Amino acid sequence: MKVEAKLDPTPEEIVDIFNRALSKEAIVNIFAHCRVFYDGRAKSELGPGDRVIIIKPDGSFLIHQKEKREPVNWQPPGSSVGLEIKDGKLFLKSIRRKPREILEVELLKVYLISYFQAEDYEELALTGSEAEMADLIFENPSLIEEGFKPLFKEKPIKHGIVDVLGKDKDGNIVILELKRRRADLHAVSQLKRYVEAMREEYENVRGILVAPSLTSGAKKLLEKEGLEFRKLEPPKREKSKRGIQKTLFD
Amino acid sequence: MKVEAKLDPTPEEIVDIFNRALSKEAIVNIFAHCRVFYDGRAKSELGPGDRVIIIKPDGSFLIHQKEKREPVNWQPPGSSVGLEIKDGKLFLKSIRRKPREILEVELLKVYLISYFQAEDYEELALTGSEAEMADLIFENPSLIEEGFKPLFKEKPIKHGIVDVLGKDKDGNIVILELKRRRADLHAVSQLKRYVEAMREEYENVRGILVAPSLTSGAKKLLEKEGLEFRKLEPPKREKSKRGIQKTLFD
DNA sequence: GTCTTCATCTCGGAA
DNA sequence: TTCCGAGGTGAAGAC
């Protein structure tokens, strides 16, 4: 069976279905009234309430409250899960090694337990990333300025990795820091770090922040530091499989 | 009914259960073979496969593949969801305004649809945060060094917000940048930005990075910039409700 | 609303 | 493994 679901299961049925789901490498889904304890990089406690629990075959463990995009508690891929009965109470326990982290869920009442033996061979095709901004600049360097020559992508230097390293028409070294969204103070600090590292070894180093826009604080700091800004939106290209195949037949 | 679940539902049942879930402000949970299209800050496409779909009453929309902690596609809280039939095909559509983003799921086959009218009045009590490191330092300033006097927490300065601002026993201004985990190049750049901003207005400004440890690159940059390091772990305090109440009766 | 920063960030890639 | 930086980052707090 690819999918199974049981409303108001008994403890025996919970154990039974849970084990069957594990053996099938299915995604487990539980609606429960529960308490949650976490200890690891930090430590937390969550009192009784209704939550949705998801356990994936790769060990990922998610506990969702009824609001927010983020799980209230979780365990990352690679964790090991088990279902235990202690003093007649049901506990889901997930353990991660390195760093050692423990997530424990006391199941006070299970409303629904289900599993889904999901088959999925597709990967997300996403466009509009920073990497595509870099590609775009290499294809059309004049988007930065006339005579700009991009030379390196993701170039490791003394204190970090430069997005794009090139030269301008006068032979000055130019460092580009790309941001796919509005650039902030952090982006300026990053660019400044690269420019200062390069200026230790070379003269005439320019730094350009390339982004769709700047925060007010970023603009102030950028100007004070003598760094530059070029407005550029991340491109949305045809990236889907269908799109790629289509062009093959054009 | 607080919970409802239907295996292999017909399109009519899907619409029916979905609408009932919405009216009850329940969490909707769907096991489906589906395709996903997203357009907004970026743009993506995901071919056919089995996924778990969660729609929360606050508008959060999650699509999970069988691996990873992160949803492959999503919509944040505040989005508006709808279920439509086009050309006999079922589509879940979620729209967000500001920024405008559209998430569309073509439901090719629904294995299970369920909802959970979750009641939850509890909030996570977490300890081991950066804020608690700051509290700890204010309670015991000698953790930084003998004679250190912390003066401000989260103090806005020219180009950013300093974690802790204080003075040392010689009257020098001291800027602390706190990190709850191993500090990296970014943390050093951040501290450097604050120190340089303060040095524009004051003399004798020291910068100290306070963290459990440093990356190799962070150590190199920190030393080159004449900044300092103090090892400090984020404290794990008693923060649970039960714990707090317990101390009230002690 | 904008801005700034933290996060049990997660994730991927490279050395 | 550690290090480094992106992310449709999300979320919180301040203004």
PDB file of N, CA, C and O (backbone and C1' of nucleotides) in Angstrom, chain A residues 50-52 63-73, chain B residues 25-27 54-62 75-78 118 120-123, chain D residues 10-12:
ATOM      1  N   ASP A  50      -2.015  21.328  19.636  1.00  0.00           N
ATOM      2  CA  ASP A  50      -2.230  20.515  18.435  1.00  0.00           C
ATOM      3  C   ASP A  50      -1.218  20.880  17.362  1.00  0.00           C
ATOM      4  O   ASP A  50      -1.101  22.060  16.998  1.00  0.00           O
ATOM      5  N   ARG A  51      -0.526  19.913  16.845  1.00  0.00           N
ATOM      6  CA  ARG A  51       0.471  20.163  15.788  1.00  0.00           C
ATOM      7  C   ARG A  51       0.459  19.071  14.720  1.00  0.00           C
ATOM      8  O   ARG A  51      -0.038  17.973  14.963  1.00  0.00           O
ATOM      9  N   VAL A  52       1.036  19.418  13.591  1.00  0.00           N
ATOM     10  CA  VAL A  52       1.237  18.465  12.507  1.00  0.00           C
ATOM     11  C   VAL A  52       2.691  18.025  12.531  1.00  0.00           C
ATOM     12  O   VAL A  52       3.593  18.860  12.519  1.00  0.00           O
ATOM     13  N   ILE A  63       7.925  19.676  13.019  1.00  0.00           N
ATOM     14  CA  ILE A  63       6.728  19.878  13.840  1.00  0.00           C
ATOM     15  C   ILE A  63       6.182  21.259  13.518  1.00  0.00           C
ATOM     16  O   ILE A  63       6.858  22.277  13.723  1.00  0.00           O
ATOM     17  N   HIS A  64       4.956  21.278  12.974  1.00  0.00           N
ATOM     18  CA  HIS A  64       4.360  22.543  12.557  1.00  0.00           C
ATOM     19  C   HIS A  64       3.193  22.931  13.444  1.00  0.00           C
ATOM     20  O   HIS A  64       2.283  22.124  13.676  1.00  0.00           O
ATOM     21  N   GLN A  65       3.208  24.168  13.903  1.00  0.00           N
ATOM     22  CA  GLN A  65       2.029  24.745  14.534  1.00  0.00           C
ATOM     23  C   GLN A  65       1.124  25.266  13.428  1.00  0.00           C
ATOM     24  O   GLN A  65       1.446  25.164  12.253  1.00  0.00           O
ATOM     25  N   LYS A  66       0.007  25.879  13.809  1.00  0.00           N
ATOM     26  CA  LYS A  66      -0.976  26.258  12.779  1.00  0.00           C
ATOM     27  C   LYS A  66      -0.627  27.574  12.082  1.00  0.00           C
ATOM     28  O   LYS A  66      -1.349  28.004  11.181  1.00  0.00           O
ATOM     29  N   GLU A  67       0.485  28.185  12.484  1.00  0.00           N
ATOM     30  CA  GLU A  67       0.917  29.420  11.832  1.00  0.00           C
ATOM     31  C   GLU A  67       2.390  29.367  11.470  1.00  0.00           C
ATOM     32  O   GLU A  67       3.123  28.543  11.993  1.00  0.00           O
ATOM     33  N   LYS A  68       2.762  30.258  10.566  1.00  0.00           N
ATOM     34  CA  LYS A  68       4.148  30.460  10.115  1.00  0.00           C
ATOM     35  C   LYS A  68       4.612  29.412   9.102  1.00  0.00           C
ATOM     36  O   LYS A  68       4.130  28.299   9.061  1.00  0.00           O
ATOM     37  N   ARG A  69       5.583  29.838   8.311  1.00  0.00           N
ATOM     38  CA  ARG A  69       6.167  28.940   7.326  1.00  0.00           C
ATOM     39  C   ARG A  69       7.147  27.977   7.974  1.00  0.00           C
ATOM     40  O   ARG A  69       7.389  26.872   7.470  1.00  0.00           O
ATOM     41  N   GLU A  70       7.740  28.394   9.077  1.00  0.00           N
ATOM     42  CA  GLU A  70       8.790  27.601   9.702  1.00  0.00           C
ATOM     43  C   GLU A  70       8.237  26.598  10.705  1.00  0.00           C
ATOM     44  O   GLU A  70       7.293  26.900  11.432  1.00  0.00           O
ATOM     45  N   PRO A  71       8.840  25.414  10.782  1.00  0.00           N
ATOM     46  CA  PRO A  71       8.467  24.473  11.841  1.00  0.00           C
ATOM     47  C   PRO A  71       8.877  25.036  13.197  1.00  0.00           C
ATOM     48  O   PRO A  71       9.890  25.728  13.297  1.00  0.00           O
ATOM     49  N   VAL A  72       8.078  24.752  14.232  1.00  0.00           N
ATOM     50  CA  VAL A  72       8.400  25.267  15.572  1.00  0.00           C
ATOM     51  C   VAL A  72       9.569  24.482  16.159  1.00  0.00           C
ATOM     52  O   VAL A  72      10.396  25.023  16.879  1.00  0.00           O
ATOM     53  N   ASN A  73       9.621  23.194  15.826  1.00  0.00           N
ATOM     54  CA  ASN A  73      10.763  22.347  16.185  1.00  0.00           C
ATOM     55  C   ASN A  73      11.057  21.453  15.000  1.00  0.00           C
ATOM     56  O   ASN A  73      10.178  21.194  14.175  1.00  0.00           O
TER      57      ASN A  73
ATOM     58  N   GLU B  25     -10.935  27.065   9.534  1.00  0.00           N
ATOM     59  CA  GLU B  25      -9.573  27.530   9.800  1.00  0.00           C
ATOM     60  C   GLU B  25      -8.687  26.376  10.251  1.00  0.00           C
ATOM     61  O   GLU B  25      -7.931  26.489  11.224  1.00  0.00           O
ATOM     62  N   ALA B  26      -8.809  25.282   9.528  1.00  0.00           N
ATOM     63  CA  ALA B  26      -8.015  24.095   9.839  1.00  0.00           C
ATOM     64  C   ALA B  26      -6.748  24.061   8.986  1.00  0.00           C
ATOM     65  O   ALA B  26      -6.635  24.774   7.995  1.00  0.00           O
ATOM     66  N   ILE B  27      -5.813  23.228   9.396  1.00  0.00           N
ATOM     67  CA  ILE B  27      -4.633  22.956   8.592  1.00  0.00           C
ATOM     68  C   ILE B  27      -5.013  21.882   7.575  1.00  0.00           C
ATOM     69  O   ILE B  27      -5.559  20.842   7.951  1.00  0.00           O
ATOM     70  N   ILE B  54       0.889  21.190   2.579  1.00  0.00           N
ATOM     71  CA  ILE B  54       0.279  21.690   3.819  1.00  0.00           C
ATOM     72  C   ILE B  54      -0.148  23.131   3.606  1.00  0.00           C
ATOM     73  O   ILE B  54       0.638  23.966   3.129  1.00  0.00           O
ATOM     74  N   ILE B  55      -1.396  23.415   3.946  1.00  0.00           N
ATOM     75  CA  ILE B  55      -1.885  24.791   3.877  1.00  0.00           C
ATOM     76  C   ILE B  55      -2.397  25.169   5.258  1.00  0.00           C
ATOM     77  O   ILE B  55      -3.273  24.505   5.811  1.00  0.00           O
ATOM     78  N   LYS B  56      -1.799  26.230   5.804  1.00  0.00           N
ATOM     79  CA  LYS B  56      -2.169  26.642   7.166  1.00  0.00           C
ATOM     80  C   LYS B  56      -3.213  27.752   7.114  1.00  0.00           C
ATOM     81  O   LYS B  56      -3.311  28.485   6.126  1.00  0.00           O
ATOM     82  N   PRO B  57      -3.977  27.899   8.197  1.00  0.00           N
ATOM     83  CA  PRO B  57      -5.027  28.930   8.204  1.00  0.00           C
ATOM     84  C   PRO B  57      -4.487  30.365   8.105  1.00  0.00           C
ATOM     85  O   PRO B  57      -5.253  31.277   7.793  1.00  0.00           O
ATOM     86  N   ASP B  58      -3.200  30.572   8.344  1.00  0.00           N
ATOM     87  CA  ASP B  58      -2.648  31.925   8.200  1.00  0.00           C
ATOM     88  C   ASP B  58      -2.184  32.195   6.767  1.00  0.00           C
ATOM     89  O   ASP B  58      -1.630  33.252   6.475  1.00  0.00           O
ATOM     90  N   GLY B  59      -2.402  31.232   5.861  1.00  0.00           N
ATOM     91  CA  GLY B  59      -2.026  31.414   4.467  1.00  0.00           C
ATOM     92  C   GLY B  59      -0.701  30.765   4.092  1.00  0.00           C
ATOM     93  O   GLY B  59      -0.370  30.667   2.910  1.00  0.00           O
ATOM     94  N   SER B  60       0.052  30.320   5.079  1.00  0.00           N
ATOM     95  CA  SER B  60       1.302  29.604   4.783  1.00  0.00           C
ATOM     96  C   SER B  60       0.997  28.386   3.932  1.00  0.00           C
ATOM     97  O   SER B  60      -0.005  27.698   4.164  1.00  0.00           O
ATOM     98  N   PHE B  61       1.839  28.130   2.967  1.00  0.00           N
ATOM     99  CA  PHE B  61       1.609  27.050   2.005  1.00  0.00           C
ATOM    100  C   PHE B  61       2.936  26.333   1.813  1.00  0.00           C
ATOM    101  O   PHE B  61       3.920  26.946   1.410  1.00  0.00           O
ATOM    102  N   LEU B  62       2.976  25.051   2.112  1.00  0.00           N
ATOM    103  CA  LEU B  62       4.224  24.295   2.034  1.00  0.00           C
ATOM    104  C   LEU B  62       4.083  23.108   1.112  1.00  0.00           C
ATOM    105  O   LEU B  62       3.082  22.387   1.173  1.00  0.00           O
ATOM    106  N   GLN B  75       4.643  29.285   0.117  1.00  0.00           N
ATOM    107  CA  GLN B  75       4.138  30.648   0.141  1.00  0.00           C
ATOM    108  C   GLN B  75       4.134  31.056   1.616  1.00  0.00           C
ATOM    109  O   GLN B  75       3.798  30.231   2.478  1.00  0.00           O
ATOM    110  N   PRO B  76       4.545  32.271   1.920  1.00  0.00           N
ATOM    111  CA  PRO B  76       4.614  32.671   3.328  1.00  0.00           C
ATOM    112  C   PRO B  76       3.247  33.033   3.904  1.00  0.00           C
ATOM    113  O   PRO B  76       2.254  33.119   3.163  1.00  0.00           O
ATOM    114  N   PRO B  77       3.160  33.247   5.231  1.00  0.00           N
ATOM    115  CA  PRO B  77       1.905  33.644   5.855  1.00  0.00           C
ATOM    116  C   PRO B  77       1.317  34.885   5.182  1.00  0.00           C
ATOM    117  O   PRO B  77       2.062  35.723   4.674  1.00  0.00           O
ATOM    118  N   GLY B  78      -0.004  34.964   5.164  1.00  0.00           N
ATOM    119  CA  GLY B  78      -0.653  36.130   4.565  1.00  0.00           C
ATOM    120  C   GLY B  78      -1.093  35.907   3.136  1.00  0.00           C
ATOM    121  O   GLY B  78      -1.794  36.734   2.570  1.00  0.00           O
ATOM    122  N   ALA B 118      -6.593  22.607  14.414  1.00  0.00           N
ATOM    123  CA  ALA B 118      -5.639  22.574  15.523  1.00  0.00           C
ATOM    124  C   ALA B 118      -5.861  23.715  16.508  1.00  0.00           C
ATOM    125  O   ALA B 118      -6.003  24.864  16.114  1.00  0.00           O
ATOM    126  N   ASP B 120      -3.994  25.566  19.629  1.00  0.00           N
ATOM    127  CA  ASP B 120      -2.639  25.642  20.164  1.00  0.00           C
ATOM    128  C   ASP B 120      -2.423  27.022  20.761  1.00  0.00           C
ATOM    129  O   ASP B 120      -2.433  28.025  20.060  1.00  0.00           O
ATOM    130  N   TYR B 121      -2.236  27.068  22.073  1.00  0.00           N
ATOM    131  CA  TYR B 121      -2.033  28.350  22.739  1.00  0.00           C
ATOM    132  C   TYR B 121      -0.629  28.470  23.314  1.00  0.00           C
ATOM    133  O   TYR B 121      -0.325  29.399  24.046  1.00  0.00           O
ATOM    134  N   GLU B 122       0.210  27.515  22.969  1.00  0.00           N
ATOM    135  CA  GLU B 122       1.557  27.499  23.531  1.00  0.00           C
ATOM    136  C   GLU B 122       2.571  28.111  22.584  1.00  0.00           C
ATOM    137  O   GLU B 122       2.448  27.989  21.367  1.00  0.00           O
ATOM    138  N   GLU B 123       3.552  28.773  23.181  1.00  0.00           N
ATOM    139  CA  GLU B 123       4.674  29.290  22.400  1.00  0.00           C
ATOM    140  C   GLU B 123       5.954  28.602  22.831  1.00  0.00           C
ATOM    141  O   GLU B 123       6.083  28.172  23.975  1.00  0.00           O
TER     142      GLU B 123
ATOM    143  P    DG D  10      11.123  33.990   2.652  1.00  0.00           P
ATOM    144  O5'  DG D  10      10.962  33.568   4.183  1.00  0.00           O
ATOM    145  C5'  DG D  10      10.812  32.207   4.520  1.00  0.00           C
ATOM    146  C4'  DG D  10      10.825  32.051   6.028  1.00  0.00           C
ATOM    147  C3'  DG D  10       9.792  32.898   6.762  1.00  0.00           C
ATOM    148  O3'  DG D  10       9.343  32.186   7.905  1.00  0.00           O
ATOM    149  C1'  DG D  10      11.954  33.600   7.399  1.00  0.00           C
ATOM    150  P    DA D  11       8.097  32.724   8.740  1.00  0.00           P
ATOM    151  O5'  DA D  11       8.779  33.613   9.865  1.00  0.00           O
ATOM    152  C5'  DA D  11       9.502  32.961  10.893  1.00  0.00           C
ATOM    153  C4'  DA D  11      10.069  33.988  11.850  1.00  0.00           C
ATOM    154  C3'  DA D  11       9.062  35.039  12.336  1.00  0.00           C
ATOM    155  O3'  DA D  11       9.002  34.980  13.746  1.00  0.00           O
ATOM    156  C1'  DA D  11      11.080  36.061  11.569  1.00  0.00           C
ATOM    157  P    DA D  12       7.996  35.950  14.490  1.00  0.00           P
ATOM    158  O5'  DA D  12       9.011  36.976  15.186  1.00  0.00           O
ATOM    159  C5'  DA D  12      10.225  36.494  15.741  1.00  0.00           C
ATOM    160  C4'  DA D  12      11.065  37.653  16.219  1.00  0.00           C
ATOM    161  C3'  DA D  12      10.246  38.787  16.847  1.00  0.00           C
ATOM    162  O3'  DA D  12      10.941  39.289  17.977  1.00  0.00           O
ATOM    163  C1'  DA D  12      11.532  39.632  15.067  1.00  0.00           C
TER     164       DA D  12
END
